Tab-separated table of C-alpha atoms and ligand atoms in Angstrom:
chain	number	residue	atom	x	y	z
A	1	MET	CA	-171.380	-32.211	-89.986
A	2	THR	CA	-172.693	-34.274	-86.828
A	3	ALA	CA	-174.439	-32.043	-84.218
A	4	ARG	CA	-173.163	-31.239	-80.741
A	5	VAL	CA	-175.225	-33.319	-78.051
A	6	ILE	CA	-176.287	-31.208	-75.314
A	7	SER	CA	-175.990	-33.054	-71.713
A	8	GLY	CA	-179.200	-31.901	-69.949
A	9	ARG	CA	-178.183	-34.097	-66.978
A	10	GLU	CA	-174.535	-32.379	-66.666
A	11	LEU	CA	-176.063	-29.109	-66.955
A	12	ALA	CA	-178.500	-29.832	-64.154
A	13	GLU	CA	-175.723	-31.123	-61.688
A	14	GLN	CA	-174.066	-28.091	-62.093
A	15	ILE	CA	-177.120	-26.419	-61.714
A	16	CYS	CA	-177.645	-28.560	-58.534
A	17	GLY	CA	-174.088	-27.532	-57.213
A	18	GLU	CA	-175.379	-24.031	-57.289
A	19	LEU	CA	-177.925	-24.588	-55.415
A	20	ARG	CA	-176.474	-26.649	-52.685
A	21	GLU	CA	-174.151	-23.424	-51.740
A	22	ARG	CA	-177.472	-21.105	-51.428
A	23	VAL	CA	-179.036	-23.750	-49.333
A	24	GLU	CA	-176.095	-23.468	-47.045
A	25	ARG	CA	-176.248	-20.202	-46.762
A	26	LEU	CA	-180.397	-20.295	-45.699
A	27	LYS	CA	-179.535	-22.982	-43.271
A	28	GLU	CA	-176.936	-20.940	-41.447
A	29	LYS	CA	-179.945	-18.380	-40.943
A	30	GLY	CA	-181.917	-21.905	-39.699
A	31	ILE	CA	-184.023	-21.921	-43.041
A	32	ILE	CA	-184.190	-25.322	-44.647
A	33	PRO	CA	-186.176	-24.932	-47.669
A	34	GLY	CA	-189.518	-26.957	-47.970
A	35	LEU	CA	-191.323	-28.522	-50.948
A	36	ALA	CA	-194.673	-29.796	-50.726
A	37	MET	CA	-195.695	-32.291	-53.561
A	38	VAL	CA	-199.095	-33.347	-54.279
A	39	ARG	CA	-200.418	-36.248	-56.274
A	40	VAL	CA	-203.985	-37.676	-56.626
A	41	GLY	CA	-203.946	-41.144	-58.069
A	42	ASP	CA	-201.202	-43.483	-59.378
A	43	ASP	CA	-200.528	-41.940	-62.983
A	44	PRO	CA	-197.517	-43.766	-63.662
A	45	ALA	CA	-195.766	-41.020	-65.354
A	46	SER	CA	-196.858	-38.900	-62.512
A	47	ILE	CA	-195.119	-41.237	-59.995
A	48	SER	CA	-191.741	-41.374	-61.902
A	49	TYR	CA	-191.799	-37.421	-62.301
A	50	MET	CA	-192.187	-37.185	-58.421
A	51	LYS	CA	-189.649	-39.772	-57.733
A	52	GLN	CA	-187.033	-37.766	-59.696
A	53	LYS	CA	-188.215	-34.506	-57.795
A	54	GLY	CA	-187.651	-36.430	-54.485
A	55	LYS	CA	-184.568	-37.593	-55.170
A	56	SER	CA	-183.080	-34.190	-56.624
A	57	ALA	CA	-184.565	-32.321	-53.675
A	58	GLU	CA	-182.452	-34.916	-51.308
A	59	LYS	CA	-179.397	-33.692	-53.322
A	60	VAL	CA	-179.238	-30.368	-52.911
A	61	GLY	CA	-180.736	-30.026	-49.477
A	62	VAL	CA	-184.486	-29.316	-49.603
A	63	TYR	CA	-186.744	-30.899	-47.643
A	64	SER	CA	-189.668	-32.777	-49.105
A	65	GLU	CA	-192.840	-34.463	-48.481
A	66	THR	CA	-194.592	-36.135	-51.339
A	67	ILE	CA	-198.332	-36.513	-50.378
A	68	VAL	CA	-200.679	-38.882	-52.280
A	69	PHE	CA	-204.477	-38.581	-52.345
A	70	PRO	CA	-206.610	-41.611	-54.026
A	71	GLU	CA	-207.907	-41.602	-57.269
A	72	ASP	CA	-211.792	-40.840	-56.288
A	73	THR	CA	-210.726	-37.864	-53.519
A	74	PRO	CA	-213.177	-34.832	-53.954
A	75	GLN	CA	-211.881	-31.424	-55.048
A	76	GLU	CA	-212.534	-30.107	-51.807
A	77	ALA	CA	-210.558	-32.440	-49.654
A	78	LEU	CA	-207.779	-31.782	-52.269
A	79	LEU	CA	-208.435	-27.825	-51.612
A	80	LYS	CA	-208.251	-28.005	-47.639
A	81	LYS	CA	-205.064	-29.663	-47.688
A	82	ILE	CA	-203.657	-27.148	-50.250
A	83	ASP	CA	-204.863	-24.583	-47.615
A	84	GLU	CA	-203.275	-26.000	-45.092
A	85	LEU	CA	-199.909	-26.437	-47.080
A	86	ASN	CA	-200.203	-22.680	-47.734
A	87	HIS	CA	-200.136	-21.839	-44.009
A	88	ASP	CA	-197.391	-24.342	-43.068
A	89	PRO	CA	-194.183	-22.493	-42.904
A	90	LYS	CA	-192.307	-25.646	-43.232
A	91	PHE	CA	-193.096	-25.429	-46.872
A	92	HIS	CA	-191.907	-22.467	-49.393
A	93	GLY	CA	-192.994	-24.489	-52.536
A	94	ILE	CA	-196.093	-26.263	-53.449
A	95	LEU	CA	-196.925	-28.159	-56.533
A	96	VAL	CA	-199.596	-30.228	-57.585
A	97	GLN	CA	-198.632	-32.961	-59.934
A	98	LEU	CA	-200.979	-32.708	-63.433
A	99	PRO	CA	-202.890	-34.309	-64.856
A	100	LEU	CA	-205.665	-34.560	-62.414
A	101	PRO	CA	-208.410	-36.864	-62.418
A	102	GLN	CA	-211.489	-35.591	-64.441
A	103	HIS	CA	-213.719	-34.851	-61.808
A	104	ILE	CA	-211.211	-32.157	-60.423
A	105	ASP	CA	-210.846	-28.669	-62.136
A	106	PRO	CA	-207.165	-28.121	-62.334
A	107	ARG	CA	-207.740	-24.526	-62.680
A	108	THR	CA	-209.016	-24.230	-59.396
A	109	VAL	CA	-206.470	-26.086	-57.916
A	110	ILE	CA	-203.872	-24.310	-59.420
A	111	GLU	CA	-205.627	-20.516	-58.076
A	112	ALA	CA	-205.692	-22.166	-54.638
A	113	ILE	CA	-202.187	-22.378	-54.008
A	114	ASP	CA	-200.228	-19.084	-52.399
A	115	PRO	CA	-198.745	-17.490	-55.552
A	116	ALA	CA	-195.683	-16.932	-53.263
A	117	LYS	CA	-195.485	-20.777	-52.959
A	118	ASP	CA	-196.289	-21.592	-56.563
A	119	VAL	CA	-192.929	-23.506	-57.794
A	120	ASP	CA	-194.325	-24.533	-61.022
A	121	CYS	CA	-195.600	-20.846	-61.847
A	122	PHE	CA	-198.768	-21.967	-62.983
A	123	HIS	CA	-200.895	-19.497	-60.867
A	124	PRO	CA	-202.401	-16.518	-63.006
A	125	VAL	CA	-200.774	-14.209	-61.049
A	126	ASN	CA	-197.214	-15.748	-61.454
A	127	VAL	CA	-198.488	-15.957	-65.660
A	128	GLY	CA	-199.240	-12.515	-65.523
A	129	LYS	CA	-196.116	-11.120	-63.643
A	130	LEU	CA	-194.090	-13.173	-66.364
A	131	LEU	CA	-195.700	-11.541	-69.118
A	132	ILE	CA	-195.696	-7.885	-67.979
A	133	GLY	CA	-191.881	-8.486	-67.592
A	134	GLU	CA	-191.796	-8.320	-63.651
A	135	PRO	CA	-191.294	-12.253	-63.027
A	136	TYR	CA	-191.253	-13.522	-59.149
A	137	LEU	CA	-190.331	-17.111	-60.414
A	138	LEU	CA	-190.035	-18.606	-63.597
A	139	PRO	CA	-191.956	-21.951	-64.824
A	140	CYS	CA	-189.720	-25.076	-64.811
A	141	THR	CA	-189.700	-26.304	-68.256
A	142	PRO	CA	-189.178	-23.062	-70.161
A	143	HIS	CA	-186.501	-21.755	-67.901
A	144	GLY	CA	-184.663	-25.230	-68.086
A	145	VAL	CA	-184.658	-24.450	-71.991
A	146	TRP	CA	-183.431	-21.116	-71.643
A	147	GLN	CA	-180.773	-22.322	-69.272
A	148	ILE	CA	-179.542	-25.074	-71.246
A	149	LEU	CA	-179.277	-22.310	-74.553
A	150	LEU	CA	-177.510	-20.124	-72.273
A	151	ARG	CA	-174.844	-22.332	-70.281
A	152	SER	CA	-173.814	-24.116	-73.335
A	153	GLY	CA	-172.988	-20.858	-75.451
A	154	TYR	CA	-175.956	-20.598	-77.651
A	155	SER	CA	-177.599	-17.318	-75.801
A	156	PRO	CA	-181.181	-16.337	-78.003
A	157	GLU	CA	-180.419	-12.558	-77.599
A	158	GLY	CA	-180.900	-11.342	-81.303
A	159	LYS	CA	-182.044	-14.859	-82.700
A	160	HIS	CA	-185.150	-15.866	-84.204
A	161	VAL	CA	-186.414	-18.759	-82.239
A	162	VAL	CA	-189.176	-20.853	-83.319
A	163	ILE	CA	-191.077	-22.553	-80.686
A	164	CYS	CA	-193.607	-25.681	-81.774
A	165	GLY	CA	-196.273	-25.646	-79.427
A	166	ARG	CA	-198.412	-23.514	-77.599
A	167	SER	CA	-199.651	-25.065	-74.237
A	168	ASN	CA	-199.614	-23.140	-70.936
A	169	ILE	CA	-197.154	-25.106	-69.634
A	170	ASN	CA	-194.450	-24.801	-72.122
A	171	GLY	CA	-194.989	-22.857	-75.525
A	172	LYS	CA	-196.328	-19.589	-73.907
A	173	PRO	CA	-194.185	-19.135	-71.192
A	174	LEU	CA	-191.256	-19.806	-73.189
A	175	PHE	CA	-192.330	-17.331	-75.464
A	176	ALA	CA	-192.439	-14.885	-72.436
A	177	ILE	CA	-189.516	-15.715	-70.787
A	178	LEU	CA	-187.507	-15.142	-74.702
A	179	ILE	CA	-188.979	-11.783	-75.564
A	180	GLN	CA	-188.090	-10.272	-72.157
A	181	LYS	CA	-186.037	-6.829	-72.220
A	182	LYS	CA	-183.293	-8.252	-70.913
A	183	ALA	CA	-179.956	-9.533	-71.046
A	184	GLY	CA	-179.505	-13.246	-72.505
A	185	ALA	CA	-183.298	-12.739	-73.690
A	186	ASN	CA	-184.597	-10.283	-76.535
A	187	ALA	CA	-185.095	-13.260	-78.935
A	188	THR	CA	-187.646	-12.514	-81.907
A	189	VAL	CA	-189.829	-15.343	-81.475
A	190	THR	CA	-192.340	-17.278	-83.698
A	191	VAL	CA	-194.735	-19.484	-82.152
A	192	CYS	CA	-196.201	-22.114	-84.440
A	193	HIS	CA	-199.097	-24.657	-83.098
A	194	SER	CA	-200.988	-27.565	-84.738
A	195	ARG	CA	-203.107	-25.242	-86.915
A	196	THR	CA	-199.793	-23.493	-88.498
A	197	PRO	CA	-200.106	-24.425	-92.305
A	198	ASP	CA	-196.856	-25.642	-93.448
A	199	LEU	CA	-194.848	-25.979	-90.232
A	200	ALA	CA	-191.464	-26.588	-92.024
A	201	ARG	CA	-191.534	-22.751	-93.670
A	202	PHE	CA	-191.128	-21.733	-90.321
A	203	THR	CA	-188.746	-24.128	-88.638
A	204	ARG	CA	-186.494	-23.502	-91.730
A	205	GLN	CA	-185.856	-20.115	-90.499
A	206	ALA	CA	-185.003	-20.888	-87.210
A	207	ASP	CA	-181.836	-20.125	-85.632
A	208	ILE	CA	-183.067	-22.032	-82.329
A	209	LEU	CA	-185.787	-24.328	-82.863
A	210	VAL	CA	-187.783	-25.684	-79.856
A	211	VAL	CA	-190.503	-28.361	-80.067
A	212	ALA	CA	-192.540	-29.157	-77.652
A	213	ILE	CA	-195.742	-30.751	-79.485
A	214	GLY	CA	-195.989	-34.118	-77.737
A	215	ARG	CA	-195.898	-36.295	-80.923
A	216	PRO	CA	-192.624	-38.728	-81.956
A	217	LYS	CA	-190.658	-37.402	-85.026
A	218	ALA	CA	-193.075	-34.546	-85.557
A	219	ILE	CA	-189.711	-32.509	-86.941
A	220	THR	CA	-187.928	-34.579	-89.666
A	221	ALA	CA	-184.359	-33.519	-91.049
A	222	ASP	CA	-186.188	-31.706	-94.043
A	223	MET	CA	-187.544	-29.419	-91.832
A	224	VAL	CA	-184.562	-28.044	-90.259
A	225	ARG	CA	-181.306	-26.094	-91.745
A	226	GLU	CA	-177.818	-27.100	-91.130
A	227	GLY	CA	-176.592	-25.065	-88.163
A	228	THR	CA	-179.754	-24.759	-86.238
A	229	VAL	CA	-180.070	-25.469	-82.254
A	230	VAL	CA	-182.459	-27.878	-81.698
A	231	ILE	CA	-183.995	-27.923	-78.301
A	232	ASP	CA	-186.544	-31.145	-77.836
A	233	VAL	CA	-189.002	-30.834	-75.171
A	234	GLY	CA	-191.031	-33.993	-75.941
A	235	VAL	CA	-191.418	-37.006	-73.752
A	236	ASN	CA	-193.415	-39.582	-75.338
A	237	ARG	CA	-193.563	-43.222	-74.490
A	238	VAL	CA	-193.003	-45.707	-77.583
A	239	PRO	CA	-193.706	-49.534	-76.808
A	240	ASP	CA	-190.553	-51.437	-76.740
A	241	PRO	CA	-190.130	-54.870	-75.702
A	242	THR	CA	-186.897	-55.212	-75.309
A	243	LYS	CA	-187.114	-52.687	-72.230
A	244	LYS	CA	-188.120	-54.263	-68.733
A	245	SER	CA	-191.066	-51.513	-68.574
A	246	GLY	CA	-192.203	-52.424	-72.424
A	247	PHE	CA	-191.572	-48.731	-73.049
A	248	ARG	CA	-188.807	-46.193	-73.752
A	249	LEU	CA	-188.833	-42.750	-73.856
A	250	VAL	CA	-188.251	-40.563	-77.468
A	251	GLY	CA	-188.542	-36.892	-78.041
A	252	ASP	CA	-190.735	-35.009	-80.331
A	253	THR	CA	-187.649	-34.827	-83.152
A	254	ASP	CA	-186.189	-37.518	-85.506
A	255	PHE	CA	-183.028	-37.292	-83.243
A	256	ASP	CA	-181.003	-39.722	-85.659
A	257	ALA	CA	-181.651	-38.027	-88.628
A	258	LEU	CA	-181.504	-34.611	-87.036
A	259	VAL	CA	-178.325	-35.236	-85.323
A	260	GLU	CA	-176.264	-35.260	-88.755
A	261	LYS	CA	-177.348	-31.388	-89.828
A	262	ALA	CA	-178.036	-29.688	-86.651
A	263	GLU	CA	-175.408	-27.212	-84.889
A	264	ALA	CA	-176.401	-28.734	-81.574
A	265	ILE	CA	-179.550	-30.829	-80.220
A	266	THR	CA	-180.867	-32.218	-76.886
A	267	PRO	CA	-181.306	-36.070	-76.381
A	268	VAL	CA	-184.052	-37.809	-74.914
A	269	PRO	CA	-184.050	-38.702	-72.432
A	270	GLY	CA	-181.173	-36.605	-70.347
A	271	GLY	CA	-181.858	-33.464	-72.033
A	272	VAL	CA	-184.642	-31.022	-70.833
A	273	GLY	CA	-186.349	-33.549	-68.317
A	274	PRO	CA	-183.586	-33.178	-65.591
A	275	MET	CA	-183.219	-30.001	-66.671
A	276	THR	CA	-187.053	-29.414	-65.335
A	277	VAL	CA	-186.284	-30.942	-62.283
A	278	ALA	CA	-183.576	-28.739	-61.637
A	279	MET	CA	-185.203	-25.741	-62.052
A	280	LEU	CA	-188.012	-26.807	-59.744
A	281	MET	CA	-185.408	-27.123	-57.069
A	282	TRP	CA	-184.091	-23.559	-58.000
A	283	ASN	CA	-187.705	-22.310	-57.510
A	284	THR	CA	-188.130	-23.596	-54.102
A	285	VAL	CA	-184.556	-22.334	-52.925
A	286	THR	CA	-185.659	-18.949	-54.311
A	287	ALA	CA	-189.120	-19.093	-52.992
A	288	ALA	CA	-187.556	-19.837	-49.645
A	289	GLU	CA	-184.829	-16.919	-50.018
A	290	PHE	CA	-188.017	-14.543	-50.714
A	291	GLN	CA	-190.194	-15.687	-47.884
A	292	SER	CA	-187.358	-15.294	-45.545
A	293	GLY	CA	-186.479	-11.940	-46.674
A	294	ALA	CA	-182.650	-13.546	-47.844
A	295	ALA	CA	-183.763	-12.141	-51.515
B	301	LIG	N1	-197.210	-32.534	-65.114
B	301	LIG	C1	-196.173	-32.673	-66.179
B	301	LIG	N2	-195.467	-31.615	-66.251
B	301	LIG	C2	-195.331	-31.160	-64.916
B	301	LIG	C3	-195.001	-29.920	-64.061
B	301	LIG	O1	-194.271	-29.876	-64.646
B	301	LIG	N3	-195.625	-29.529	-62.885
B	301	LIG	C4	-196.669	-30.171	-62.463
B	301	LIG	N4	-197.097	-29.544	-61.465
B	301	LIG	N5	-197.039	-31.261	-63.244
B	301	LIG	C5	-196.758	-31.603	-64.478
């Protein structure tokens, strides 16, 4: 059996279309959703991600500004900027691109963002709300994974979802989303991680397998049974002299082998990545609706 390859790009387009309509309704009320994106330093991956976010904002009609600080910026200067953005009514959403330089504490920075404008959903208040089943916004990548499943006809309702990876950005919040007592969620979720002995014992039990480990080919064909839906969250740069950039992007699964076995699989690039960006726009529009009393 050859798997269905789910295009995150197409689903992201669909979502952006829906968002444009919501933006139009806000504009009729004189509100333009605004997103402030802050970067410290020149990490190449961060530059690339932020470019994609800026392009997507333009596409859906969100006003965005990218604010760049030099690598050696003191933490205090960054916190001062965040305070300004918190009080600037032009911006309904603020994100600080991670990773930050070593001398800056990411937790202090994240906690300085007004939770109402926290479109990454990284602030502990928003993480806590999600965990108690009363979310404000949903974090972008796990929300993107959920939307891929729902919009491709693979609702996690009643299914056994196995997540590989327990990061604060992916694994943990995805677990919180999928165990919600809510239509389209209600999954039974197993979270595996780097200290899970015999990972394959768990991955073989999955109806839906989500991989967010950060290592190429971490999941091989023998670890997956036929009929599994595989969502690959990994974004790894591997050297490729045939590319102008010198690298290409691959996920965390052995895609070529899994595509012969799984029911469905997301590619890298073109799978979860574009959905993460679309969900950031979703959150910015939703934050603007909340802040303007339109939600
Ligand atoms: N770095 C990698 N992924 C993300 C993300 O989703 N948000 C932010 N702010 N930084 C990131």
